[in-house]
Amino acid sequence: MRTDLAVVGAGPAGLAAALAACARGVRVTLVDAAAQPGGQYYRQPAAGLGAARPEALHHRWRTWKRLRDGLAAHAVHVLTDHHVWSAERTPDGFTVHALLGPEQDQPVEVRARAVLLATGGYEKVLPFPGWTLPGVVTAGGAQAMLKGGLAVPGRRAVVAGTGPLLLPVATGLAAAGVEVAALVESAGPGRLARHGRALAGKLPEGAGYAARLLRHRVPVLTRHTVVRAHGDDRLTGVTVASLDAEGRVRPGTERHLDCDALAVGHGMLPHTDLAESLGCRLDGLTVAIDPEQRTDVPGVWAAGEATGVGGADLALAEGHIAGCSAAAHLRGTAPGPAPAALKARAKLRRSAAALDSAYAPPAHWPEQITDDTVVCRCEEVTAGAVREALDLGAGDERTVKLLTRAGMGWCQGRMCGTAVAGLAGCPPAPGKRPFARPVPLGVLARQHPQEGPS
Amino acid sequence: MNPLELAGARPGPAFTVTFDGRPVEALPGQTVAAALWAAGVTSWRSTRSQGRPRGVFCGIGVCFDCLVTVNGLPNRRACLVPVRPGDVIATQDGTGQEEACHAD
Ligand SMILES: Cc1cc2nc3c(=O)[nH]c(=O)nc-3n(C[C@H](O)[C@H](O)[C@H](O)COP(=O)(O)OP(=O)(O)OC[C@H]3O[C@@H](n4cnc5c(N)ncnc54)[C@H](O)[C@@H]3O)c2cc1C
Ligand code: FES
């Protein structure tokens, strides 16, 4: 299939980008792995569930309706259930390689003159003893299972970690009938207040959550952390403790909370595999972009959480700017992102930066990880094994990986990378994964028949 | 209140699948993971080296903790695969067969 602009990712950023570019006369193909557009923020219940009131699971439903109706009104070609595993430059543009889901064995190619990456991110979870027990899920995962599958992980849940995502997760679970035993946030109440000015735009939303937490009688423990999850074959409870000003657990403050579910998260990490395979420069862990949301590879734009974590509103503004810019370049007209979008982006980036520093995991989190705690969930590598490798002289994630296999399993280090870097005392490094998804050998063989399967 | 009531869900007729040989009710549109959660099941894999139980972790197809055997095919991500009438779902012990290429 041929198109002008291939947008990968149909979350807020990709939807805004596709609509902006299409409205400016560009042929757009929007590709997403999920069964329906929406991304993480606007994840929709599966059609078969016949949800008459999906808005009960959502915030800002009006914005979603605008996006959804826009998609219906515009000629955007939407390809759902398409898992993109790689994107490459070709002499006349780009080829986006996808696998048709859920089996992910049928290859599909989209050829485009330009590519816009709006792949969003996934959750960062820092390990603690017991975090591999069934019943312990990521906060976003609990949210995704609720919004998409109308399913909840248990009857009594603790929501823990740090970050703005914990609020909708706690209130969402409570609204769905789960008893939320506590919201455990490691940031102290003072930190948010200190960032008040930059957060001004976000505060009404925060106040709304406070009211909902109160209505559902969810106790909020700030400057607290989960030190251990208990259970034999599944979660039965957690130990929480209070943190001192330095971020260390205050001895003697531990207490037990019964629960059969723990939704835990410590922030977001960007999906950058496709950008990396196209040769785009990264800035730390995120895709580097210019003011028009262009990457340093001509013809490749990026927007949303892939370029820096900042929430759905920022993703919308960035997507719009990227879509306008891509359309202008493809049509050879002057780039014209609206000044209003540029202003909104600047403001939202400031509040994102403030949120980011207000919500930080406890400074000494690696100390919490006991030697027998599994760090790499796929290869079952413990913190003790990682520390041994460090003692042997491994100084970074890559060497630890070679010595211990941490990061070599199915998830390709997406779940353990931050923890291994933290134990090693170095900043997390980009994944450098050749493929964004596992690829069946048969598909690879067809791709490069002269080389044969590797 | 439960999530189906909250969203005003009127799903099509429920159907039966099996999990490790016992019948489980599922709804059209659910993933294998959602159907198992609704039935109170939270683990359906035992790890390769320590035989520890696992189920959903990330919920969005990234972590591969939820791998399960469906109709004899191992390594299916339960959080992505839609459940279908008559599915035979089984706890996956260890790896199942390696069928995908890894980029080590
Ligand atoms: C599990 C989860 C749940 C979240 N829930 C909430 C919430 O309830 N409230 C909130 O405020 N924030 C939530 N967030 C934060 C969320 O990331 C942002 O607020 C917002 O959705 C970001 O928009 P985006 O467009 O940048 O990316 P996303 O919304 O993440 O959209 C990215 C899209 O790209 C697709 N994609 C990625 N890689 C590929 C590929 N290789 N091939 C094909 N498609 C691909 C994904 O399927 C997804 O639909 C959640 C995050 C996660 C990880
Ligand atoms: S729960 Fe992570 S891949 Fe399914």
XYZ file of C-alpha atoms and ligand atoms in Angstrom:
615
model
C 0.000 0.000 0.000
C 1.210 3.549 -0.798
C 0.429 6.726 1.096
C 1.879 10.204 1.632
C 2.202 10.060 5.410
C 2.272 6.939 7.569
C 1.425 7.754 11.187
C 2.398 4.972 13.595
C 0.303 5.050 16.773
C -3.348 6.080 17.123
C -3.198 7.570 20.615
C -3.833 11.270 21.274
C -0.625 12.300 19.451
C -1.158 10.136 16.375
C -4.844 11.006 16.079
C -4.189 14.755 16.296
C -1.361 14.429 13.775
C -3.379 12.352 11.303
C -6.344 14.738 11.453
C -4.168 17.842 11.047
C -2.292 16.399 8.061
C -5.425 15.028 6.396
C -7.230 18.358 6.785
C -4.311 19.930 4.910
C -4.760 17.719 1.893
C -2.295 14.909 2.568
C -3.100 11.198 2.135
C -2.667 9.686 5.605
C -2.490 6.073 6.755
C -2.783 5.621 10.527
C -1.343 2.345 11.811
C -1.890 0.919 15.307
C -1.417 -2.431 17.010
C -4.642 -2.151 18.988
C -8.071 -3.233 17.757
C -9.382 0.335 17.939
C -7.890 3.835 17.832
C -7.501 5.716 21.117
C -4.080 4.789 22.464
C -3.608 4.418 26.196
C -5.553 7.464 27.310
C -8.595 6.845 25.112
C -8.490 3.043 25.120
C -12.017 1.837 24.266
C -13.878 -1.224 25.542
C -13.800 -4.059 22.997
C -16.740 -3.750 20.607
C -18.119 -7.184 21.590
C -18.686 -5.986 25.155
C -21.398 -3.596 23.952
C -20.534 -0.824 26.400
C -23.328 1.765 26.349
C -21.499 4.111 28.744
C -17.767 3.935 27.915
C -17.428 7.552 29.064
C -17.822 6.308 32.660
C -14.243 4.984 32.362
C -12.800 8.169 30.900
C -11.864 11.775 31.438
C -12.249 14.436 28.734
C -14.765 12.444 26.746
C -15.614 15.500 24.636
C -12.066 15.605 23.275
C -12.303 11.923 22.364
C -15.610 12.514 20.578
C -14.003 15.297 18.584
C -11.116 13.006 17.583
C -13.384 10.054 16.813
C -15.831 12.144 14.779
C -12.905 13.781 12.988
C -11.603 10.375 12.017
C -15.024 9.397 10.671
C -15.332 12.644 8.700
C -11.838 12.679 7.225
C -10.357 10.301 4.704
C -7.689 8.963 7.080
C -6.991 5.349 6.206
C -6.985 3.502 9.546
C -5.157 0.184 9.895
C -5.847 -1.338 13.314
C -4.414 -4.667 14.530
C -1.187 -3.811 12.700
C 1.901 -4.380 14.845
C 4.787 -2.439 13.331
C 8.060 -4.255 13.838
C 10.336 -2.067 11.775
C 10.507 0.995 9.542
C 13.193 1.609 6.957
C 14.330 4.246 4.502
C 13.955 3.355 0.823
C 15.042 5.252 -2.298
C 11.568 6.802 -2.678
C 10.638 7.279 0.981
C 9.938 4.772 3.710
C 8.562 1.290 4.224
C 6.725 0.478 7.417
C 6.670 -3.262 8.142
C 3.766 -4.596 10.187
C 2.410 -7.946 11.320
C -1.314 -8.453 11.174
C -2.515 -9.144 14.725
C -3.445 -10.863 17.033
C -1.655 -13.852 15.483
C 1.047 -11.493 14.204
C 2.163 -13.859 11.485
C 0.917 -12.095 8.313
C 3.313 -9.423 7.056
C 1.945 -6.137 5.669
C 3.920 -3.238 4.194
C 2.966 0.426 4.060
C 5.062 2.597 1.731
C 5.018 6.285 2.475
C 6.779 9.500 1.513
C 7.040 10.484 5.183
C 6.633 8.829 8.578
C 5.283 10.234 11.825
C 6.072 8.241 14.972
C 3.472 8.565 17.740
C 4.198 5.298 19.494
C 3.671 6.491 23.070
C 5.281 4.603 25.903
C 5.017 1.939 28.545
C 5.270 1.957 32.276
C 8.384 1.949 34.363
C 8.239 -0.249 37.465
C 11.118 -0.409 39.921
C 11.511 -3.849 41.504
C 10.866 -4.670 45.137
C 10.614 -8.028 46.899
C 7.495 -9.849 45.731
C 6.860 -7.769 42.596
C 6.678 -10.865 40.369
C 3.718 -12.376 42.250
C 0.509 -12.796 40.262
C -1.805 -9.985 41.340
C 0.955 -7.386 41.086
C 0.331 -5.439 37.877
C 1.449 -2.125 36.461
C -0.844 0.799 37.276
C -1.336 1.490 33.567
C -1.934 -2.214 32.966
C -4.760 -2.248 35.502
C -6.170 0.795 33.714
C -5.794 -0.799 30.269
C -7.482 -4.034 31.376
C -10.315 -2.007 32.918
C -10.842 0.349 29.975
C -10.374 -2.248 27.251
C -11.589 -5.495 28.816
C -13.850 -4.244 31.638
C -11.865 -6.513 33.934
C -10.255 -5.856 37.312
C -7.336 -7.674 38.954
C -8.951 -8.449 42.306
C -11.394 -7.396 45.012
C -9.149 -5.316 47.243
C -6.317 -3.335 45.691
C -3.438 -1.127 46.713
C -2.329 1.475 44.152
C 1.295 2.471 44.668
C 4.439 4.056 43.288
C 4.666 7.617 42.104
C 3.180 9.849 39.445
C -0.017 11.432 38.212
C -1.242 8.155 36.676
C -1.909 6.663 40.136
C -4.876 9.021 40.653
C -7.040 7.913 37.697
C -6.063 4.300 38.358
C -7.184 4.448 42.007
C -10.425 6.278 41.222
C -11.090 4.075 38.183
C -10.714 0.840 40.152
C -12.844 2.227 42.981
C -15.600 3.274 40.563
C -15.525 -0.253 39.104
C -16.277 -1.736 42.518
C -12.785 -2.613 43.725
C -12.087 -1.730 47.336
C -8.964 0.445 47.169
C -7.171 -0.141 50.469
C -4.715 2.725 49.909
C -3.094 4.985 47.363
C 0.594 4.905 48.327
C 2.563 7.789 46.755
C 6.268 8.176 47.454
C 6.336 11.927 46.766
C 5.658 14.144 49.769
C 2.683 16.516 49.839
C 4.997 19.552 49.978
C 6.682 18.785 46.675
C 3.544 19.203 44.610
C 2.711 22.436 46.405
C 6.168 23.806 45.600
C 5.507 23.288 41.920
C 2.066 24.865 42.205
C 2.558 27.700 39.725
C 3.714 25.571 36.842
C 1.010 23.052 37.643
C -1.739 25.658 37.698
C -3.334 24.217 34.564
C -3.403 20.747 36.079
C -4.773 21.608 39.495
C -8.499 21.568 38.726
C -8.074 17.993 37.511
C -6.125 17.192 40.709
C -8.880 18.660 42.852
C -11.435 16.518 41.011
C -9.448 13.405 41.843
C -9.179 14.427 45.510
C -12.971 14.624 45.698
C -13.369 11.237 44.009
C -10.810 9.601 46.317
C -12.718 10.992 49.277
C -16.062 9.791 47.896
C -14.709 6.271 47.472
C -13.008 6.467 50.897
C -9.572 5.754 49.470
C -6.914 6.498 52.126
C -3.965 8.396 50.614
C -0.520 7.786 52.086
C 1.994 10.292 50.746
C 5.741 9.906 51.290
C 5.135 6.167 51.677
C 6.310 3.208 49.669
C 5.565 -0.493 49.273
C 8.588 -2.339 50.663
C 7.390 -5.883 50.002
C 4.565 -7.805 48.375
C 3.516 -10.973 50.187
C 2.061 -14.243 49.028
C 3.018 -17.698 47.963
C 1.464 -18.316 44.580
C -0.475 -15.063 44.451
C -0.570 -11.743 46.214
C -2.120 -11.670 49.679
C -0.891 -8.331 50.989
C 1.804 -5.680 51.027
C 4.009 -4.032 53.619
C 4.079 -0.248 53.324
C 6.383 2.102 55.184
C 6.944 5.802 55.477
C 9.947 7.537 53.865
C 12.200 10.130 55.470
C 13.134 13.402 53.784
C 16.059 11.667 52.079
C 13.781 9.021 50.579
C 14.879 6.196 52.881
C 12.429 3.879 54.618
C 11.925 4.982 58.228
C 12.556 1.893 60.376
C 9.650 0.911 62.578
C 6.987 2.502 60.340
C 6.192 -0.691 58.410
C 2.629 -1.911 58.377
C 0.706 -4.599 56.593
C -2.221 -4.080 54.228
C -4.267 -7.047 53.032
C -4.936 -6.977 49.306
C -5.233 -9.357 46.353
C -4.105 -6.776 43.778
C -1.318 -4.228 43.666
C -1.256 -1.699 40.821
C 2.178 -0.136 40.821
C 4.071 2.307 38.614
C 6.950 4.753 38.786
C 6.490 6.786 35.621
C 6.616 6.260 31.883
C 9.255 5.192 29.371
C 9.043 6.050 25.654
C 8.846 3.533 22.788
C 11.788 4.518 20.570
C 12.612 1.286 18.708
C 11.199 2.455 15.359
C 12.942 5.817 15.628
C 16.189 4.040 16.415
C 15.829 1.660 13.473
C 15.321 4.699 11.197
C 18.513 6.212 12.591
C 16.858 9.095 14.452
C 18.935 10.738 17.131
C 17.752 10.247 20.703
C 18.004 12.768 23.489
C 18.612 10.544 26.521
C 15.813 7.994 26.260
C 13.437 10.031 24.080
C 13.347 10.839 20.367
C 15.088 14.175 19.722
C 12.931 16.683 17.821
C 13.070 20.292 16.596
C 10.354 22.922 17.221
C 8.284 21.501 14.307
C 8.509 17.995 15.848
C 10.915 16.849 13.108
C 13.521 14.249 13.992
C 17.004 14.676 12.553
C 16.142 12.198 9.761
C 14.499 14.098 6.883
C 10.941 12.885 6.374
C 10.496 11.530 9.911
C 8.431 13.350 12.528
C 7.726 12.288 16.123
C 5.131 13.401 18.693
C 3.636 12.412 22.038
C 5.209 10.352 24.790
C 7.828 8.935 22.406
C 9.441 12.386 22.513
C 9.057 12.957 26.248
C 6.496 12.081 28.861
C 3.893 14.740 29.488
C 0.358 13.377 29.361
C -2.451 13.312 26.830
C -2.925 17.074 26.381
C 0.711 17.589 25.499
C 0.529 14.609 23.137
C -2.452 16.238 21.383
C -0.654 19.572 20.961
C 2.539 17.930 19.713
C 0.619 15.694 17.335
C -1.185 18.667 15.838
C 2.050 20.594 15.332
C 3.748 17.553 13.804
C 0.815 16.861 11.469
C 0.750 20.491 10.246
C 4.489 20.477 9.670
C 4.506 17.157 7.822
C 1.631 18.282 5.574
C 3.385 21.533 4.729
C 6.599 19.744 3.794
C 4.821 17.102 1.749
C 2.836 19.714 -0.165
C 5.726 22.107 -0.501
C 3.895 24.933 1.264
C 5.159 27.042 4.133
C 5.039 25.183 7.476
C 2.159 26.595 9.447
C 1.612 25.091 12.873
C -0.908 27.352 14.595
C 0.575 29.739 17.172
C -2.097 28.582 19.625
C -0.797 25.009 19.496
C 2.789 26.216 19.935
C 1.758 28.230 22.983
C -0.195 25.331 24.465
C 2.765 23.015 23.910
C 5.166 25.379 25.674
C 2.860 25.689 28.670
C 2.177 21.941 28.870
C 5.879 21.145 28.619
C 6.524 23.414 31.600
C 3.908 21.652 33.709
C 5.196 18.255 32.547
C 8.682 19.185 33.724
C 7.265 20.344 37.053
C 5.284 17.118 37.475
C 8.350 15.127 36.601
C 10.406 16.666 39.370
C 7.522 16.645 41.871
C 6.902 12.941 41.329
C 10.225 11.162 41.593
C 10.838 7.677 42.951
C 12.536 7.646 46.373
C 16.185 8.625 45.914
C 17.500 5.382 47.387
C 15.209 2.885 45.673
C 18.013 0.480 44.592
C 18.754 -0.139 48.300
C 15.222 -1.537 48.662
C 15.958 -4.386 46.268
C 17.043 -7.417 48.277
C 19.571 -9.813 46.721
C 16.964 -12.536 46.208
C 14.578 -10.211 44.323
C 14.188 -11.115 40.658
C 15.109 -8.034 38.621
C 14.880 -9.394 35.066
C 11.426 -10.990 35.034
C 11.973 -12.869 31.750
C 15.329 -14.517 32.492
C 14.768 -14.619 36.275
C 17.997 -12.808 37.106
C 18.165 -11.657 40.725
C 19.522 -8.398 42.098
C 22.203 -10.534 43.802
C 23.393 -11.827 40.420
C 23.450 -8.307 38.997
C 25.439 -7.077 42.002
C 27.881 -9.960 41.565
C 28.412 -8.950 37.937
C 29.008 -5.368 39.070
C 31.569 -6.619 41.600
C 33.278 -8.439 38.749
C 33.719 -5.099 37.031
C 30.611 -4.747 34.855
C 29.999 -1.009 34.805
C 26.879 -0.649 32.664
C 23.626 -2.302 31.552
C 25.239 -3.858 28.502
C 28.018 -5.648 30.369
C 25.607 -6.788 33.095
C 23.437 -8.207 30.294
C 26.322 -10.158 28.808
C 27.320 -11.577 32.186
C 23.871 -12.362 33.610
C 21.368 -12.464 30.675
C 19.365 -9.653 32.352
C 17.503 -7.976 29.475
C 17.925 -10.820 26.984
C 14.459 -12.341 27.330
C 11.153 -11.821 25.574
C 10.684 -8.198 26.675
C 14.190 -7.285 25.529
C 15.010 -5.386 28.702
C 12.000 -3.089 28.582
C 10.940 -4.148 32.097
C 14.359 -4.409 33.800
C 16.519 -1.789 32.023
C 15.860 0.994 34.517
C 16.454 -1.294 37.496
C 19.716 -2.710 36.145
C 20.964 0.813 35.417
C 19.917 1.898 38.915
C 21.787 -0.999 40.535
C 24.821 -0.165 38.386
C 24.553 3.487 39.351
C 24.501 4.722 35.757
C 21.797 6.445 33.710
C 19.495 4.093 31.742
C 20.622 3.649 28.139
C 18.406 3.328 25.022
C 17.493 -0.272 24.175
C 19.039 -0.494 20.682
C 16.586 -3.222 19.715
C 16.637 -4.099 16.032
C 12.900 -4.886 16.029
C 10.005 -3.276 17.849
C 8.209 -6.650 18.031
C 9.309 -10.294 17.914
C 9.186 -11.364 14.266
C 8.420 -14.899 13.063
C 11.440 -16.388 11.272
C 9.345 -17.054 8.165
C 8.555 -13.346 7.812
C 12.207 -12.366 8.233
C 13.240 -14.961 5.674
C 10.762 -13.556 3.140
C 12.055 -10.057 3.898
C 15.661 -10.847 3.098
C 15.560 -14.008 0.968
C 19.168 -13.625 -0.072
C 20.365 -13.651 3.539
C 18.238 -16.473 4.893
C 17.040 -16.655 8.500
C 19.555 -15.436 11.030
C -20.823 -2.071 41.126
C -18.635 -4.017 38.732
C -16.800 -2.841 35.594
C -19.465 -4.201 33.219
C -22.210 -2.327 35.082
C -20.073 0.816 35.265
C -19.695 0.917 31.481
C -23.295 -0.146 30.842
C -22.085 -3.234 28.996
C -24.557 -5.382 27.113
C -22.270 -8.048 25.711
C -23.389 -10.759 23.371
C -24.177 -14.183 24.855
C -21.467 -15.681 27.100
C -19.710 -18.809 25.900
C -17.572 -21.491 27.453
C -13.856 -22.085 27.130
C -11.657 -24.334 29.210
C -8.713 -23.410 31.390
C -6.542 -26.375 32.375
C -9.502 -28.603 31.657
C -12.139 -26.823 33.694
C -14.911 -24.754 32.120
C -14.697 -20.953 32.281
C -17.384 -18.493 31.107
C -16.170 -15.836 28.684
C -17.729 -12.836 26.936
C -17.332 -11.790 23.324
C -14.721 -9.026 23.048
C -12.729 -10.102 26.101
C -9.088 -11.009 25.778
C -7.978 -14.339 27.221
C -6.530 -12.386 30.179
C -9.765 -10.456 30.827
C -11.801 -13.681 30.736
C -9.420 -15.373 33.179
C -9.395 -12.355 35.521
C -13.192 -12.295 35.466
C -13.087 -15.959 36.518
C -10.732 -15.097 39.398
C -7.664 -16.638 37.742
C -4.500 -14.506 37.949
C -1.722 -16.867 36.840
C -1.362 -19.106 33.772
C 2.339 -19.562 33.227
C 5.136 -21.102 35.255
C 8.598 -19.731 34.638
C 11.285 -21.700 32.883
C 13.925 -21.954 35.571
C 12.166 -21.510 38.910
C 8.679 -22.675 37.986
C 7.115 -19.554 39.478
C 3.550 -18.547 38.570
C 2.952 -15.491 36.369
C 0.037 -13.693 34.748
C -0.676 -10.159 33.549
C 1.893 -7.513 34.392
C 1.971 -4.655 31.831
C -1.473 -5.336 30.330
C -0.466 -3.898 26.931
C 1.671 -6.515 25.200
C 5.116 -5.263 26.243
C 6.296 -7.505 29.113
C 5.443 -11.035 27.805
C 4.711 -12.189 31.365
C 1.203 -13.264 30.366
C 2.312 -15.935 27.872
C -0.158 -18.797 27.682
C -0.957 -21.808 25.531
C -4.163 -21.427 23.504
C -5.439 -24.324 21.398
C -2.036 -25.967 21.595
C -0.097 -22.857 20.510
C 2.297 -21.633 23.228
C 3.644 -18.102 23.757
C 0.378 -16.278 23.070
C 0.084 -12.999 24.947
C -3.117 -13.400 26.962
C -3.505 -9.616 27.279
C -3.743 -9.249 23.480
C -5.404 -12.415 22.184
C -9.214 -12.298 21.981
C -10.932 -15.269 23.576
C -13.054 -17.373 21.197
C -15.809 -19.913 21.851
C -14.378 -23.340 22.566
C -10.823 -22.131 23.207
C -8.684 -24.625 25.069
C -6.488 -22.512 27.333
C -3.673 -24.154 29.261
C -1.042 -23.029 31.727
C 2.243 -22.701 29.870
C 5.088 -24.506 31.582
C 8.465 -23.029 30.772
C 9.103 -21.832 27.250
C 6.703 -23.689 25.049
C 8.415 -23.982 21.734
C 10.650 -21.147 20.549
C 9.109 -19.893 17.345
C 10.048 -16.248 17.157
C 13.338 -14.640 16.356
C 15.014 -12.834 19.197
C 17.301 -9.939 18.719
C 19.829 -10.731 21.394
C -0.800 1.110 30.027
C -0.936 2.600 30.107
C -2.140 3.167 30.548
C -2.273 4.541 30.641
N -3.458 5.058 31.107
C -3.585 6.402 31.278
C -4.760 6.971 31.836
O -5.707 6.255 32.129
N -4.808 8.309 32.039
C -3.753 9.116 31.716
O -3.831 10.330 31.930
N -2.647 8.614 31.152
C -2.527 7.291 30.935
N -1.367 6.775 30.420
C -0.327 7.711 29.997
C -0.398 7.865 28.473
O 0.797 7.321 27.989
C -0.532 9.289 27.936
O -1.214 10.150 28.729
C -1.125 9.381 26.519
O -1.947 8.302 26.181
C 0.027 9.513 25.568
O -0.421 9.680 24.262
P 0.450 9.215 23.026
O -0.395 9.504 21.833
O 1.791 9.817 23.092
O 0.681 7.659 23.201
P -0.346 6.367 23.467
O -1.639 6.872 23.930
O 0.452 5.484 24.259
O -0.530 5.839 21.989
C 0.471 5.158 21.314
C -0.159 4.187 20.353
O 0.863 3.648 19.531
C 0.633 2.302 19.328
N 1.928 1.672 19.057
C 3.083 1.777 19.749
N 4.055 1.055 19.185
C 3.492 0.473 18.093
C 3.986 -0.410 17.094
N 5.261 -0.831 17.100
N 3.134 -0.827 16.127
C 1.840 -0.400 16.106
N 1.322 0.437 17.018
C 2.144 0.862 17.996
C -0.009 1.805 20.600
O -0.815 0.675 20.339
C -0.826 3.020 21.031
O -2.163 2.926 20.615
C -1.197 5.390 30.300
C -0.006 4.822 29.847
C 0.147 3.451 29.750
C 1.451 2.857 29.277
S 0.723 -8.522 30.373
Fe 2.536 -7.750 29.514
S 2.500 -8.700 27.594
Fe 0.611 -9.294 28.381
